[in-house]
Amino acid sequence: MGAGLGPCVVLITGVMAAGKSTVAQLLAESLPRAVHVRGDVFRRMIVSGRAEMTPDEAEEARSQLDLRQRISAQVAEAYAEDGWTAVVQDIVLGDDLPRYIGRVRTRPLHVVVLAPSPGTVREREEARGKTGYEEWTVEAFDVHLRSGTPRIGLWLDSSGQTPEETVSVILDGLGGARGAGGTAAQAAS
């Protein structure tokens, strides 16, 4: 196990098939006292009336995405308040990113944006057992990430990295951010 980050929240975000689930799980496993808060679990809890997010951002889908992000922030807060490192993994892009940061009171709050190339995302999507890109295209989601999301936190092009290498880079980046308000890896001091 690696050195601990102490009580804090680490948000791992990026497009579908960027490697968020795998990286968040490995990161949590490398820490001595950590939890993995999977944002998608809160989406799947809706068993009837669920509205999937599409490029047109229908009002009900947007409302449900907002609900899921509020819940994951509250869960992360509860764990951090009890002394855990809460590793949150979800798609939090565009204006949702600063809104999410505002919902989390715990400091430090670290933001990690996984930003592999569209070609790498396409390869990863084809290798997965699930399909995320039904109404979206990889390219459209990538544009939303790169041009619509504020440059907050540690942005990583993980295209040529194994998940373990990505976790190592994250730990190095977060270790450098500890105690230094306003560094690239920290969302807020």
Coordinates of C-alpha atoms in Angstrom, one line a residue:
M1 CA 0.0 0.0 0.0
G2 CA 1.1 3.5 -0.7
A3 CA 1.4 6.5 1.6
G4 CA -2.0 7.9 2.6
L5 CA -3.4 11.1 1.5
G6 CA -5.4 11.4 4.7
P7 CA -9.0 12.5 4.8
C8 CA -9.8 14.2 1.5
V9 CA -11.8 13.8 -1.6
V10 CA -10.3 12.8 -5.0
L11 CA -12.5 13.2 -8.0
I12 CA -11.6 11.1 -11.0
T13 CA -13.4 12.3 -14.1
G14 CA -13.2 12.1 -17.9
V15 CA -15.2 10.8 -20.8
M16 CA -16.8 7.4 -21.1
A17 CA -14.1 4.7 -21.5
A18 CA -11.3 7.0 -20.3
G19 CA -10.4 4.4 -17.6
K20 CA -12.1 6.1 -14.6
S21 CA -13.4 3.0 -12.9
T22 CA -10.2 1.0 -13.2
V23 CA -8.0 3.9 -12.1
A24 CA -10.2 5.0 -9.2
Q25 CA -10.4 1.4 -7.9
L26 CA -6.6 0.9 -8.2
L27 CA -6.0 4.3 -6.6
A28 CA -8.3 3.5 -3.6
E29 CA -6.6 0.1 -3.2
S30 CA -3.2 1.7 -3.1
L31 CA -4.2 3.9 -0.1
P32 CA -4.3 2.7 3.5
R33 CA -7.8 4.0 4.3
A34 CA -9.9 4.7 1.2
V35 CA -13.3 4.2 -0.4
H36 CA -14.3 4.2 -4.1
V37 CA -17.5 6.2 -4.6
R38 CA -18.9 5.1 -8.0
G39 CA -21.2 7.9 -9.3
D40 CA -22.9 5.5 -11.8
V41 CA -24.2 3.5 -8.9
F42 CA -26.6 6.3 -8.0
R43 CA -27.8 6.4 -11.7
R44 CA -28.5 2.7 -11.6
M45 CA -30.5 3.0 -8.4
I46 CA -33.3 4.6 -10.4
V47 CA -35.2 1.6 -11.4
S48 CA -38.2 3.2 -13.1
G49 CA -38.4 6.6 -14.8
R50 CA -34.6 6.8 -15.4
A51 CA -33.7 9.2 -18.2
E52 CA -30.3 8.6 -19.8
M53 CA -28.1 11.6 -20.6
T54 CA -28.0 12.4 -24.3
P55 CA -26.3 15.2 -26.3
D56 CA -29.6 17.2 -26.3
E57 CA -29.6 17.2 -22.4
A58 CA -33.3 16.6 -21.9
E59 CA -34.6 18.3 -18.7
E60 CA -35.3 15.1 -16.8
A61 CA -31.9 13.6 -17.7
R62 CA -30.1 16.8 -16.6
S63 CA -32.1 16.8 -13.3
Q64 CA -31.1 13.1 -12.7
L65 CA -27.5 13.8 -13.5
D66 CA -27.5 16.7 -11.0
L67 CA -29.1 14.5 -8.4
R68 CA -26.5 11.8 -8.9
Q69 CA -23.7 14.3 -8.6
R70 CA -25.2 15.9 -5.4
I71 CA -25.5 12.4 -3.8
S72 CA -22.0 11.3 -4.7
A73 CA -20.6 14.6 -3.3
Q74 CA -22.6 14.0 0.0
V75 CA -21.3 10.4 0.2
A76 CA -17.7 11.5 -0.4
E77 CA -18.1 14.2 2.3
A78 CA -19.4 11.7 4.9
Y79 CA -16.5 9.4 4.3
A80 CA -13.9 12.2 4.4
E81 CA -15.5 13.6 7.6
D82 CA -15.0 10.2 9.2
G83 CA -11.3 10.1 8.2
W84 CA -11.3 8.3 4.8
T85 CA -9.9 9.2 1.5
A86 CA -13.0 9.3 -0.8
V87 CA -12.1 8.5 -4.4
V88 CA -15.1 9.6 -6.4
Q89 CA -15.4 8.3 -10.0
D90 CA -17.9 9.8 -12.4
I91 CA -18.4 11.9 -15.5
V92 CA -18.3 15.5 -14.2
L93 CA -17.5 17.7 -17.2
G94 CA -18.3 21.2 -18.5
D95 CA -20.1 23.5 -16.0
D96 CA -20.8 20.4 -13.8
L97 CA -17.1 20.4 -12.7
P98 CA -17.1 23.8 -10.8
R99 CA -20.6 23.1 -9.5
Y100 CA -19.4 19.7 -8.1
I101 CA -16.3 21.4 -6.5
G102 CA -18.7 23.9 -4.8
R103 CA -20.7 21.0 -3.4
V104 CA -17.7 19.4 -1.6
R105 CA -16.7 21.3 1.5
T106 CA -13.8 18.9 2.4
R107 CA -10.3 20.2 1.7
P108 CA -8.2 19.1 0.2
L109 CA -10.3 18.3 -2.8
H110 CA -8.2 16.9 -5.7
V111 CA -9.5 16.8 -9.2
V112 CA -8.0 14.4 -11.7
V113 CA -9.2 14.6 -15.3
L114 CA -8.4 11.5 -17.5
A115 CA -8.1 12.8 -21.0
P116 CA -6.8 10.0 -23.3
S117 CA -6.9 10.6 -27.1
P118 CA -10.1 9.8 -29.0
G119 CA -8.4 6.9 -30.7
T120 CA -7.5 5.4 -27.3
V121 CA -11.0 5.9 -26.0
R122 CA -12.4 4.2 -29.1
E123 CA -10.1 1.2 -28.5
R124 CA -11.1 1.0 -24.8
E125 CA -14.8 1.3 -25.6
E126 CA -14.5 -1.6 -28.1
A127 CA -12.7 -3.8 -25.5
R128 CA -15.3 -3.2 -22.7
G129 CA -18.3 -5.4 -21.9
K130 CA -20.6 -2.4 -22.0
T131 CA -21.4 0.3 -24.5
G132 CA -21.5 3.9 -23.4
Y133 CA -21.4 5.6 -26.8
E134 CA -24.9 5.1 -28.2
E135 CA -26.2 8.6 -28.9
W136 CA -22.8 10.2 -28.4
T137 CA -19.7 9.9 -30.6
V138 CA -16.2 9.6 -29.1
E139 CA -15.2 12.8 -30.9
A140 CA -18.2 14.9 -29.7
F141 CA -17.6 13.9 -26.1
D142 CA -13.9 14.6 -26.5
V143 CA -14.6 18.1 -27.8
H144 CA -17.0 18.7 -24.8
L145 CA -14.2 17.6 -22.4
R146 CA -11.4 19.6 -24.0
S147 CA -13.2 22.8 -24.9
G148 CA -16.2 22.8 -22.5
T149 CA -14.5 21.8 -19.3
P150 CA -12.6 24.3 -17.1
R151 CA -8.9 23.4 -16.7
I152 CA -9.2 22.6 -13.1
G153 CA -7.0 20.0 -11.4
L154 CA -4.5 17.4 -12.8
W155 CA -5.2 16.7 -16.5
L156 CA -3.6 13.4 -17.7
D157 CA -3.4 12.1 -21.2
S158 CA -3.3 8.5 -20.2
S159 CA -3.3 7.1 -23.8
G160 CA 0.1 5.4 -23.5
Q161 CA -0.2 4.4 -19.9
T162 CA -1.3 1.3 -18.1
P163 CA -3.8 1.9 -15.3
E164 CA -1.0 1.3 -12.8
E165 CA 1.2 3.9 -14.4
T166 CA -1.7 6.4 -14.4
V167 CA -2.2 5.8 -10.7
S168 CA 1.5 6.3 -10.1
V169 CA 1.3 9.7 -11.9
I170 CA -1.8 10.6 -9.9
L171 CA -0.1 9.8 -6.6
D172 CA 3.0 11.8 -7.6
G173 CA 0.8 14.7 -8.6
L174 CA -1.3 14.6 -5.5
G175 CA 1.7 14.2 -3.2
G176 CA 3.1 17.4 -4.7
A177 CA -0.2 19.2 -4.1
R178 CA -0.5 18.3 -0.4
G179 CA -0.3 21.4 1.7
A180 CA 0.2 23.7 -1.3
G181 CA -3.1 25.5 -1.9
G182 CA -3.7 26.5 -5.5
T183 CA -1.5 23.9 -7.2
A184 CA -2.6 22.2 -10.4
A185 CA -3.8 19.0 -8.7
Q186 CA -6.0 20.7 -6.1
A187 CA -9.3 22.2 -6.9
A188 CA -9.4 24.4 -3.9
S189 CA -7.3 25.1 -0.8

